[in-house]
């Protein structure tokens, strides 16, 4: 059976098609989230935020119940389920919108699948115990993100031979594992993982070479919004990173990003609409 996500909105094209760029809106339901500070940890305000994102043109809502920022506290399976699953159920019963669940825990994935999630967004690329098996038994899509090390220590001294080759090698290996487990390629999305075990220079090299990740023939996601690669370069606090985030998203889209993961949906949709307007007149 084809997944709902693929049938409705999801772009499978490997070519740059601005009309198929999807905006993934971030909904962190963690008390310690790095950029929204747990603002949406209360159920009702989370639902209001979802409604606002939908009004502003979001394509996918990404719900996360465990912060992945460096040094963030770990969350138990039960706590993560309690944070994420009631919200998933409420969103699915009230709105017609794709929902992705940002998790690396097989138990959370399993619940998310039962309650109608359209995608699993796994910063550990299904490497944790049981994850490949749970996803293989469903028809859900998966975003496989690259990360060097683990969130607690990943920014200590990231090192690569050739960062683009290393990430491509990682993707190739994870795609192979997924296929072996029974998860077909058409369910996969790749993400080079900005800020996950990468120095400032690494992040800008990945952004400059973003088009290379399209060579594997799968959709590619870029998650740059409000990250320290924006803040450190521009010397801006988290709440001052909108302009930098939009500029970086545009650079990724111009190199074929199919999904951009953002905090600021309205502004991101506006930026994409400018690109579309310009594209009409390109020869
Ligand atoms: C959960 N999360 C935080 N940053 C992310 C990124 O860049 N990509 C994906 N897929 N998930 C992320």
PDB file of C-alpha atoms and ligand atoms in Angstrom:
ATOM      1  CA  UNK A   1       0.000   0.000   0.000  1.00  0.00           C
ATOM      2  CA  UNK A   2       1.262   3.498  -0.822  1.00  0.00           C
ATOM      3  CA  UNK A   3       1.625   5.854   2.098  1.00  0.00           C
ATOM      4  CA  UNK A   4      -0.888   8.685   2.403  1.00  0.00           C
ATOM      5  CA  UNK A   5       1.949  11.161   2.523  1.00  0.00           C
ATOM      6  CA  UNK A   6       3.277  10.100  -0.868  1.00  0.00           C
ATOM      7  CA  UNK A   7      -0.154  10.081  -2.469  1.00  0.00           C
ATOM      8  CA  UNK A   8      -1.092  13.554  -1.301  1.00  0.00           C
ATOM      9  CA  UNK A   9       1.666  16.104  -1.269  1.00  0.00           C
ATOM     10  CA  UNK A  10       5.065  14.622  -1.103  1.00  0.00           C
ATOM     11  CA  UNK A  11       7.479  15.489  -3.897  1.00  0.00           C
ATOM     12  CA  UNK A  12       9.409  12.547  -5.297  1.00  0.00           C
ATOM     13  CA  UNK A  13      11.045  14.502  -8.086  1.00  0.00           C
ATOM     14  CA  UNK A  14      14.822  14.679  -8.026  1.00  0.00           C
ATOM     15  CA  UNK A  15      14.635  17.818 -10.119  1.00  0.00           C
ATOM     16  CA  UNK A  16      14.307  21.290  -8.731  1.00  0.00           C
ATOM     17  CA  UNK A  17      10.602  22.006  -8.722  1.00  0.00           C
ATOM     18  CA  UNK A  18       9.704  25.034  -6.638  1.00  0.00           C
ATOM     19  CA  UNK A  19       6.028  24.118  -6.742  1.00  0.00           C
ATOM     20  CA  UNK A  20       6.827  20.978  -4.824  1.00  0.00           C
ATOM     21  CA  UNK A  21       8.951  22.429  -2.049  1.00  0.00           C
ATOM     22  CA  UNK A  22       7.333  21.445   1.247  1.00  0.00           C
ATOM     23  CA  UNK A  23       7.485  23.589   4.355  1.00  0.00           C
ATOM     24  CA  UNK A  24       7.823  21.526   7.520  1.00  0.00           C
ATOM     25  CA  UNK A  25       6.801  23.547  10.588  1.00  0.00           C
ATOM     26  CA  UNK A  26       8.577  22.783  13.847  1.00  0.00           C
ATOM     27  CA  UNK A  27       6.417  22.078  16.890  1.00  0.00           C
ATOM     28  CA  UNK A  28       8.644  21.319  19.853  1.00  0.00           C
ATOM     29  CA  UNK A  29       6.779  20.090  22.903  1.00  0.00           C
ATOM     30  CA  UNK A  30       9.793  19.969  25.165  1.00  0.00           C
ATOM     31  CA  UNK A  31      10.333  22.168  28.199  1.00  0.00           C
ATOM     32  CA  UNK A  32      13.956  22.813  27.138  1.00  0.00           C
ATOM     33  CA  UNK A  33      13.697  23.329  23.408  1.00  0.00           C
ATOM     34  CA  UNK A  34      16.553  25.506  22.227  1.00  0.00           C
ATOM     35  CA  UNK A  35      14.817  28.148  20.198  1.00  0.00           C
ATOM     36  CA  UNK A  36      11.227  28.364  21.319  1.00  0.00           C
ATOM     37  CA  UNK A  37      12.065  27.668  24.972  1.00  0.00           C
ATOM     38  CA  UNK A  38       9.216  25.254  25.517  1.00  0.00           C
ATOM     39  CA  UNK A  39       6.675  27.887  24.483  1.00  0.00           C
ATOM     40  CA  UNK A  40       4.377  25.206  23.052  1.00  0.00           C
ATOM     41  CA  UNK A  41       4.700  22.692  25.856  1.00  0.00           C
ATOM     42  CA  UNK A  42       1.095  23.386  26.828  1.00  0.00           C
ATOM     43  CA  UNK A  43      -1.429  21.410  24.793  1.00  0.00           C
ATOM     44  CA  UNK A  44      -3.785  24.249  23.854  1.00  0.00           C
ATOM     45  CA  UNK A  45      -1.076  26.638  22.779  1.00  0.00           C
ATOM     46  CA  UNK A  46       0.445  23.834  20.693  1.00  0.00           C
ATOM     47  CA  UNK A  47      -2.881  23.372  18.883  1.00  0.00           C
ATOM     48  CA  UNK A  48      -3.162  27.126  18.321  1.00  0.00           C
ATOM     49  CA  UNK A  49       0.319  27.121  16.876  1.00  0.00           C
ATOM     50  CA  UNK A  50      -0.658  24.271  14.532  1.00  0.00           C
ATOM     51  CA  UNK A  51      -3.697  26.227  13.351  1.00  0.00           C
ATOM     52  CA  UNK A  52      -1.550  29.284  12.724  1.00  0.00           C
ATOM     53  CA  UNK A  53       1.016  27.257  10.777  1.00  0.00           C
ATOM     54  CA  UNK A  54      -1.753  25.754   8.642  1.00  0.00           C
ATOM     55  CA  UNK A  55      -3.190  29.225   7.944  1.00  0.00           C
ATOM     56  CA  UNK A  56       0.288  30.308   6.914  1.00  0.00           C
ATOM     57  CA  UNK A  57       0.693  27.490   4.403  1.00  0.00           C
ATOM     58  CA  UNK A  58       2.604  24.742   6.199  1.00  0.00           C
ATOM     59  CA  UNK A  59       2.722  21.314   4.484  1.00  0.00           C
ATOM     60  CA  UNK A  60       3.943  19.129   7.329  1.00  0.00           C
ATOM     61  CA  UNK A  61       3.963  19.623  11.105  1.00  0.00           C
ATOM     62  CA  UNK A  62       7.004  18.077  12.826  1.00  0.00           C
ATOM     63  CA  UNK A  63       6.264  17.261  16.475  1.00  0.00           C
ATOM     64  CA  UNK A  64       9.243  16.647  18.750  1.00  0.00           C
ATOM     65  CA  UNK A  65       9.054  15.532  22.385  1.00  0.00           C
ATOM     66  CA  UNK A  66      12.799  15.305  23.083  1.00  0.00           C
ATOM     67  CA  UNK A  67      15.228  18.118  22.435  1.00  0.00           C
ATOM     68  CA  UNK A  68      18.216  17.199  20.246  1.00  0.00           C
ATOM     69  CA  UNK A  69      20.259  20.277  21.063  1.00  0.00           C
ATOM     70  CA  UNK A  70      23.790  19.615  22.401  1.00  0.00           C
ATOM     71  CA  UNK A  71      23.670  18.641  26.076  1.00  0.00           C
ATOM     72  CA  UNK A  72      19.872  18.346  26.272  1.00  0.00           C
ATOM     73  CA  UNK A  73      18.441  16.031  28.921  1.00  0.00           C
ATOM     74  CA  UNK A  74      17.255  12.590  27.847  1.00  0.00           C
ATOM     75  CA  UNK A  75      13.556  11.852  28.029  1.00  0.00           C
ATOM     76  CA  UNK A  76      12.028   8.484  28.965  1.00  0.00           C
ATOM     77  CA  UNK A  77       9.911   6.557  26.465  1.00  0.00           C
ATOM     78  CA  UNK A  78       6.818   7.119  28.576  1.00  0.00           C
ATOM     79  CA  UNK A  79       7.357  10.873  28.927  1.00  0.00           C
ATOM     80  CA  UNK A  80       7.965  11.240  25.203  1.00  0.00           C
ATOM     81  CA  UNK A  81       4.801   9.302  24.374  1.00  0.00           C
ATOM     82  CA  UNK A  82       2.769  11.437  26.783  1.00  0.00           C
ATOM     83  CA  UNK A  83       4.104  14.640  25.218  1.00  0.00           C
ATOM     84  CA  UNK A  84       3.677  13.671  21.603  1.00  0.00           C
ATOM     85  CA  UNK A  85       0.898  11.144  21.022  1.00  0.00           C
ATOM     86  CA  UNK A  86      -2.120  13.024  22.477  1.00  0.00           C
ATOM     87  CA  UNK A  87      -1.088  15.994  20.365  1.00  0.00           C
ATOM     88  CA  UNK A  88      -0.770  13.847  17.251  1.00  0.00           C
ATOM     89  CA  UNK A  89      -4.268  12.435  17.888  1.00  0.00           C
ATOM     90  CA  UNK A  90      -5.720  15.916  18.453  1.00  0.00           C
ATOM     91  CA  UNK A  91      -4.128  17.324  15.300  1.00  0.00           C
ATOM     92  CA  UNK A  92      -5.276  14.408  13.174  1.00  0.00           C
ATOM     93  CA  UNK A  93      -8.836  14.668  14.477  1.00  0.00           C
ATOM     94  CA  UNK A  94      -9.070  18.434  13.919  1.00  0.00           C
ATOM     95  CA  UNK A  95      -6.999  19.213  10.827  1.00  0.00           C
ATOM     96  CA  UNK A  96      -6.230  17.754   7.421  1.00  0.00           C
ATOM     97  CA  UNK A  97      -2.475  18.092   7.579  1.00  0.00           C
ATOM     98  CA  UNK A  98       0.567  15.818   7.301  1.00  0.00           C
ATOM     99  CA  UNK A  99       2.291  15.159  10.612  1.00  0.00           C
ATOM    100  CA  UNK A 100       5.812  13.976  11.162  1.00  0.00           C
ATOM    101  CA  UNK A 101       7.051  12.687  14.517  1.00  0.00           C
ATOM    102  CA  UNK A 102      10.599  13.586  15.460  1.00  0.00           C
ATOM    103  CA  UNK A 103      11.798  10.602  17.479  1.00  0.00           C
ATOM    104  CA  UNK A 104      14.532   7.969  17.683  1.00  0.00           C
ATOM    105  CA  UNK A 105      12.638   5.569  19.935  1.00  0.00           C
ATOM    106  CA  UNK A 106      10.984   2.502  18.430  1.00  0.00           C
ATOM    107  CA  UNK A 107       8.167   2.586  21.021  1.00  0.00           C
ATOM    108  CA  UNK A 108       7.280   6.177  20.124  1.00  0.00           C
ATOM    109  CA  UNK A 109       7.477   5.324  16.404  1.00  0.00           C
ATOM    110  CA  UNK A 110       5.107   2.427  16.950  1.00  0.00           C
ATOM    111  CA  UNK A 111       2.511   4.632  18.719  1.00  0.00           C
ATOM    112  CA  UNK A 112       2.932   7.363  16.116  1.00  0.00           C
ATOM    113  CA  UNK A 113       2.199   4.873  13.350  1.00  0.00           C
ATOM    114  CA  UNK A 114      -0.925   3.611  15.144  1.00  0.00           C
ATOM    115  CA  UNK A 115      -2.267   7.161  15.565  1.00  0.00           C
ATOM    116  CA  UNK A 116      -1.813   8.219  11.956  1.00  0.00           C
ATOM    117  CA  UNK A 117       1.545   9.981  11.644  1.00  0.00           C
ATOM    118  CA  UNK A 118       2.626  10.461   8.032  1.00  0.00           C
ATOM    119  CA  UNK A 119       6.353  10.481   8.613  1.00  0.00           C
ATOM    120  CA  UNK A 120       9.013   9.560  11.169  1.00  0.00           C
ATOM    121  CA  UNK A 121      11.783  12.133  11.404  1.00  0.00           C
ATOM    122  CA  UNK A 122      14.731  10.319  12.970  1.00  0.00           C
ATOM    123  CA  UNK A 123      17.941  12.227  13.686  1.00  0.00           C
ATOM    124  CA  UNK A 124      19.536   8.800  14.305  1.00  0.00           C
ATOM    125  CA  UNK A 125      18.411   7.446  10.932  1.00  0.00           C
ATOM    126  CA  UNK A 126      16.708   4.313  12.366  1.00  0.00           C
ATOM    127  CA  UNK A 127      19.943   3.097  13.990  1.00  0.00           C
ATOM    128  CA  UNK A 128      18.396   2.560  17.446  1.00  0.00           C
ATOM    129  CA  UNK A 129      17.248  -0.900  18.445  1.00  0.00           C
ATOM    130  CA  UNK A 130      13.940  -1.974  16.930  1.00  0.00           C
ATOM    131  CA  UNK A 131      13.424   1.102  14.756  1.00  0.00           C
ATOM    132  CA  UNK A 132      14.038  -0.504  11.354  1.00  0.00           C
ATOM    133  CA  UNK A 133      11.658  -3.332  12.251  1.00  0.00           C
ATOM    134  CA  UNK A 134       8.851  -1.062  13.498  1.00  0.00           C
ATOM    135  CA  UNK A 135       9.020   1.150  10.427  1.00  0.00           C
ATOM    136  CA  UNK A 136       9.294  -1.837   8.076  1.00  0.00           C
ATOM    137  CA  UNK A 137       6.000  -3.192   9.417  1.00  0.00           C
ATOM    138  CA  UNK A 138       4.220   0.022   8.419  1.00  0.00           C
ATOM    139  CA  UNK A 139       3.944   2.121   5.281  1.00  0.00           C
ATOM    140  CA  UNK A 140       5.109   5.363   6.891  1.00  0.00           C
ATOM    141  CA  UNK A 141       7.740   7.620   5.308  1.00  0.00           C
ATOM    142  CA  UNK A 142      11.022   8.256   7.075  1.00  0.00           C
ATOM    143  CA  UNK A 143      13.530  11.057   7.152  1.00  0.00           C
ATOM    144  CA  UNK A 144      17.058   9.666   7.668  1.00  0.00           C
ATOM    145  CA  UNK A 145      19.287  12.363   9.119  1.00  0.00           C
ATOM    146  CA  UNK A 146      23.081  12.351   9.305  1.00  0.00           C
ATOM    147  CA  UNK A 147      24.696  13.034  12.662  1.00  0.00           C
ATOM    148  CA  UNK A 148      28.287  12.460  13.778  1.00  0.00           C
ATOM    149  CA  UNK A 149      28.335  11.316  17.418  1.00  0.00           C
ATOM    150  CA  UNK A 150      25.454  11.772  19.815  1.00  0.00           C
ATOM    151  CA  UNK A 151      23.662  14.991  20.813  1.00  0.00           C
ATOM    152  CA  UNK A 152      25.348  15.244  24.216  1.00  0.00           C
ATOM    153  CA  UNK A 153      28.893  15.308  22.767  1.00  0.00           C
ATOM    154  CA  UNK A 154      28.521  15.823  19.021  1.00  0.00           C
ATOM    155  CA  UNK A 155      29.889  19.375  18.950  1.00  0.00           C
ATOM    156  CA  UNK A 156      33.084  18.555  20.889  1.00  0.00           C
ATOM    157  CA  UNK A 157      35.451  17.954  17.966  1.00  0.00           C
ATOM    158  CA  UNK A 158      33.690  16.906  14.798  1.00  0.00           C
ATOM    159  CA  UNK A 159      36.099  15.599  12.157  1.00  0.00           C
ATOM    160  CA  UNK A 160      35.673  14.324   8.609  1.00  0.00           C
ATOM    161  CA  UNK A 161      37.919  13.168   5.774  1.00  0.00           C
ATOM    162  CA  UNK A 162      35.625  14.732   3.217  1.00  0.00           C
ATOM    163  CA  UNK A 163      32.360  15.776   4.793  1.00  0.00           C
ATOM    164  CA  UNK A 164      30.248  15.473   1.635  1.00  0.00           C
ATOM    165  CA  UNK A 165      31.631  12.016   0.782  1.00  0.00           C
ATOM    166  CA  UNK A 166      31.258  10.915   4.388  1.00  0.00           C
ATOM    167  CA  UNK A 167      27.597  11.980   4.512  1.00  0.00           C
ATOM    168  CA  UNK A 168      26.886  10.400   1.116  1.00  0.00           C
ATOM    169  CA  UNK A 169      28.542   7.177   2.341  1.00  0.00           C
ATOM    170  CA  UNK A 170      26.382   7.232   5.476  1.00  0.00           C
ATOM    171  CA  UNK A 171      23.218   7.738   3.411  1.00  0.00           C
ATOM    172  CA  UNK A 172      24.170   4.870   1.083  1.00  0.00           C
ATOM    173  CA  UNK A 173      24.697   2.561   4.044  1.00  0.00           C
ATOM    174  CA  UNK A 174      21.423   3.562   5.741  1.00  0.00           C
ATOM    175  CA  UNK A 175      19.421   3.230   2.497  1.00  0.00           C
ATOM    176  CA  UNK A 176      20.878  -0.270   2.132  1.00  0.00           C
ATOM    177  CA  UNK A 177      19.878  -1.203   5.714  1.00  0.00           C
ATOM    178  CA  UNK A 178      16.371   0.158   5.135  1.00  0.00           C
ATOM    179  CA  UNK A 179      15.971  -1.811   1.929  1.00  0.00           C
ATOM    180  CA  UNK A 180      17.271  -4.984   3.596  1.00  0.00           C
ATOM    181  CA  UNK A 181      14.688  -4.500   6.359  1.00  0.00           C
ATOM    182  CA  UNK A 182      11.897  -4.055   3.789  1.00  0.00           C
ATOM    183  CA  UNK A 183      11.612  -0.253   3.716  1.00  0.00           C
ATOM    184  CA  UNK A 184      11.562   0.755   0.078  1.00  0.00           C
ATOM    185  CA  UNK A 185      13.489   3.734  -1.240  1.00  0.00           C
ATOM    186  CA  UNK A 186      10.331   5.541  -2.206  1.00  0.00           C
ATOM    187  CA  UNK A 187       9.545   5.974   1.510  1.00  0.00           C
ATOM    188  CA  UNK A 188      12.850   7.675   2.316  1.00  0.00           C
ATOM    189  CA  UNK A 189      13.955  11.283   2.657  1.00  0.00           C
ATOM    190  CA  UNK A 190      17.573  12.272   3.304  1.00  0.00           C
ATOM    191  CA  UNK A 191      18.864  15.077   5.511  1.00  0.00           C
ATOM    192  CA  UNK A 192      22.539  16.061   5.959  1.00  0.00           C
ATOM    193  CA  UNK A 193      21.805  17.231   9.515  1.00  0.00           C
ATOM    194  CA  UNK A 194      22.982  20.817   9.833  1.00  0.00           C
ATOM    195  CA  UNK A 195      24.504  21.364  13.272  1.00  0.00           C
ATOM    196  CA  UNK A 196      24.667  17.686  14.200  1.00  0.00           C
ATOM    197  CA  UNK A 197      28.363  16.907  14.755  1.00  0.00           C
ATOM    198  CA  UNK A 198      29.544  19.678  12.422  1.00  0.00           C
ATOM    199  CA  UNK A 199      31.657  22.783  12.931  1.00  0.00           C
ATOM    200  CA  UNK A 200      30.598  26.140  11.537  1.00  0.00           C
ATOM    201  CA  UNK A 201      32.824  25.569   8.503  1.00  0.00           C
ATOM    202  CA  UNK A 202      31.405  22.057   7.999  1.00  0.00           C
ATOM    203  CA  UNK A 203      27.860  23.442   8.043  1.00  0.00           C
ATOM    204  CA  UNK A 204      28.619  26.045   5.379  1.00  0.00           C
ATOM    205  CA  UNK A 205      30.426  23.478   3.235  1.00  0.00           C
ATOM    206  CA  UNK A 206      27.356  21.220   3.469  1.00  0.00           C
ATOM    207  CA  UNK A 207      25.134  24.152   2.479  1.00  0.00           C
ATOM    208  CA  UNK A 208      27.403  25.117  -0.410  1.00  0.00           C
ATOM    209  CA  UNK A 209      27.434  21.533  -1.708  1.00  0.00           C
ATOM    210  CA  UNK A 210      23.806  20.740  -0.888  1.00  0.00           C
ATOM    211  CA  UNK A 211      23.004  19.770  -4.492  1.00  0.00           C
ATOM    212  CA  UNK A 212      25.299  16.751  -4.171  1.00  0.00           C
ATOM    213  CA  UNK A 213      22.851  15.025  -1.827  1.00  0.00           C
ATOM    214  CA  UNK A 214      20.371  14.889  -4.706  1.00  0.00           C
ATOM    215  CA  UNK A 215      22.662  12.424  -6.468  1.00  0.00           C
ATOM    216  CA  UNK A 216      21.093   9.497  -4.567  1.00  0.00           C
ATOM    217  CA  UNK A 217      17.760  10.128  -6.261  1.00  0.00           C
ATOM    218  CA  UNK A 218      15.780  10.806  -3.081  1.00  0.00           C
ATOM    219  CA  UNK A 219      14.082  13.917  -1.705  1.00  0.00           C
ATOM    220  CA  UNK A 220      16.339  15.963   0.565  1.00  0.00           C
ATOM    221  CA  UNK A 221      15.385  17.978   3.651  1.00  0.00           C
ATOM    222  CA  UNK A 222      17.230  21.049   4.951  1.00  0.00           C
ATOM    223  CA  UNK A 223      16.874  22.023   8.615  1.00  0.00           C
ATOM    224  CA  UNK A 224      18.734  25.261   9.228  1.00  0.00           C
ATOM    225  CA  UNK A 225      16.149  27.469  10.921  1.00  0.00           C
ATOM    226  CA  UNK A 226      17.529  29.536  13.844  1.00  0.00           C
ATOM    227  CA  UNK A 227      20.508  27.196  14.272  1.00  0.00           C
ATOM    228  CA  UNK A 228      23.864  28.230  15.680  1.00  0.00           C
ATOM    229  CA  UNK A 229      25.369  28.184  12.179  1.00  0.00           C
ATOM    230  CA  UNK A 230      23.245  31.317  11.642  1.00  0.00           C
ATOM    231  CA  UNK A 231      23.759  32.796  15.107  1.00  0.00           C
ATOM    232  CA  UNK A 232      27.534  32.275  15.276  1.00  0.00           C
ATOM    233  CA  UNK A 233      28.205  33.640  11.814  1.00  0.00           C
ATOM    234  CA  UNK A 234      26.052  36.735  12.272  1.00  0.00           C
ATOM    235  CA  UNK A 235      26.460  37.125  16.033  1.00  0.00           C
ATOM    236  CA  UNK A 236      22.704  36.951  16.544  1.00  0.00           C
ATOM    237  CA  UNK A 237      20.645  35.586  19.419  1.00  0.00           C
ATOM    238  CA  UNK A 238      18.055  32.893  18.640  1.00  0.00           C
ATOM    239  CA  UNK A 239      15.200  35.402  18.221  1.00  0.00           C
ATOM    240  CA  UNK A 240      17.291  37.487  15.791  1.00  0.00           C
ATOM    241  CA  UNK A 241      18.021  34.741  13.257  1.00  0.00           C
ATOM    242  CA  UNK A 242      15.052  35.026  10.882  1.00  0.00           C
ATOM    243  CA  UNK A 243      16.814  36.834   8.022  1.00  0.00           C
ATOM    244  CA  UNK A 244      19.811  34.505   8.172  1.00  0.00           C
ATOM    245  CA  UNK A 245      17.545  31.446   8.332  1.00  0.00           C
ATOM    246  CA  UNK A 246      15.558  32.547   5.281  1.00  0.00           C
ATOM    247  CA  UNK A 247      18.699  33.292   3.269  1.00  0.00           C
ATOM    248  CA  UNK A 248      20.124  29.859   4.087  1.00  0.00           C
ATOM    249  CA  UNK A 249      16.819  28.125   3.257  1.00  0.00           C
ATOM    250  CA  UNK A 250      16.765  29.847  -0.124  1.00  0.00           C
ATOM    251  CA  UNK A 251      20.317  28.668  -0.844  1.00  0.00           C
ATOM    252  CA  UNK A 252      19.238  25.090  -0.051  1.00  0.00           C
ATOM    253  CA  UNK A 253      16.057  25.336  -2.146  1.00  0.00           C
ATOM    254  CA  UNK A 254      17.998  26.677  -5.104  1.00  0.00           C
ATOM    255  CA  UNK A 255      20.084  23.517  -4.901  1.00  0.00           C
ATOM    256  CA  UNK A 256      17.056  21.250  -4.877  1.00  0.00           C
ATOM    257  CA  UNK A 257      15.925  20.949  -1.252  1.00  0.00           C
ATOM    258  CA  UNK A 258      12.463  19.358  -1.290  1.00  0.00           C
ATOM    259  CA  UNK A 259      11.551  20.077   2.323  1.00  0.00           C
ATOM    260  CA  UNK A 260      12.681  22.904   4.560  1.00  0.00           C
ATOM    261  CA  UNK A 261      12.222  22.459   8.306  1.00  0.00           C
ATOM    262  CA  UNK A 262      11.425  25.854   9.818  1.00  0.00           C
ATOM    263  CA  UNK A 263      10.114  27.746  12.829  1.00  0.00           C
ATOM    264  CA  UNK A 264       8.804  30.704  10.808  1.00  0.00           C
ATOM    265  CA  UNK A 265       6.272  29.272   8.381  1.00  0.00           C
ATOM    266  CA  UNK A 266       4.721  32.458   7.019  1.00  0.00           C
ATOM    267  CA  UNK A 267       8.063  34.087   6.263  1.00  0.00           C
ATOM    268  CA  UNK A 268       9.405  30.892   4.674  1.00  0.00           C
ATOM    269  CA  UNK A 269       6.341  30.543   2.436  1.00  0.00           C
ATOM    270  CA  UNK A 270       6.765  34.205   1.417  1.00  0.00           C
ATOM    271  CA  UNK A 271      10.409  33.607   0.525  1.00  0.00           C
ATOM    272  CA  UNK A 272       9.490  30.552  -1.573  1.00  0.00           C
ATOM    273  CA  UNK A 273       6.788  32.584  -3.345  1.00  0.00           C
ATOM    274  CA  UNK A 274       9.391  35.154  -4.358  1.00  0.00           C
ATOM    275  CA  UNK A 275      11.504  32.361  -5.835  1.00  0.00           C
ATOM    276  CA  UNK A 276       8.474  31.036  -7.719  1.00  0.00           C
ATOM    277  CA  UNK A 277       7.665  34.470  -9.122  1.00  0.00           C
ATOM    278  CA  UNK A 278      11.207  34.863 -10.399  1.00  0.00           C
ATOM    279  CA  UNK A 279      11.272  31.329 -11.820  1.00  0.00           C
ATOM    280  CA  UNK A 280       8.355  32.149 -14.134  1.00  0.00           C
ATOM    281  CA  UNK A 281      10.573  34.542 -16.084  1.00  0.00           C
ATOM    282  CA  UNK A 282      13.689  32.388 -16.290  1.00  0.00           C
ATOM    283  CA  UNK A 283      14.742  31.342 -19.772  1.00  0.00           C
TER     284      UNK A 283
HETATM  285  C1  LIG B   1      14.760  17.320  15.145  1.00  0.00           C
HETATM  286  N1  LIG B   1      15.651  18.104  14.321  1.00  0.00           N
HETATM  287  C2  LIG B   1      16.390  19.184  14.723  1.00  0.00           C
HETATM  288  N2  LIG B   1      17.106  19.649  13.693  1.00  0.00           N
HETATM  289  C3  LIG B   1      16.810  18.862  12.621  1.00  0.00           C
HETATM  290  C4  LIG B   1      17.229  18.828  11.286  1.00  0.00           C
HETATM  291  O1  LIG B   1      18.122  19.671  10.827  1.00  0.00           O
HETATM  292  N3  LIG B   1      16.712  17.898  10.471  1.00  0.00           N
HETATM  293  C5  LIG B   1      15.819  16.998  10.928  1.00  0.00           C
HETATM  294  N4  LIG B   1      15.343  16.084  10.066  1.00  0.00           N
HETATM  295  N5  LIG B   1      15.380  16.975  12.201  1.00  0.00           N
HETATM  296  C6  LIG B   1      15.880  17.887  13.020  1.00  0.00           C
END
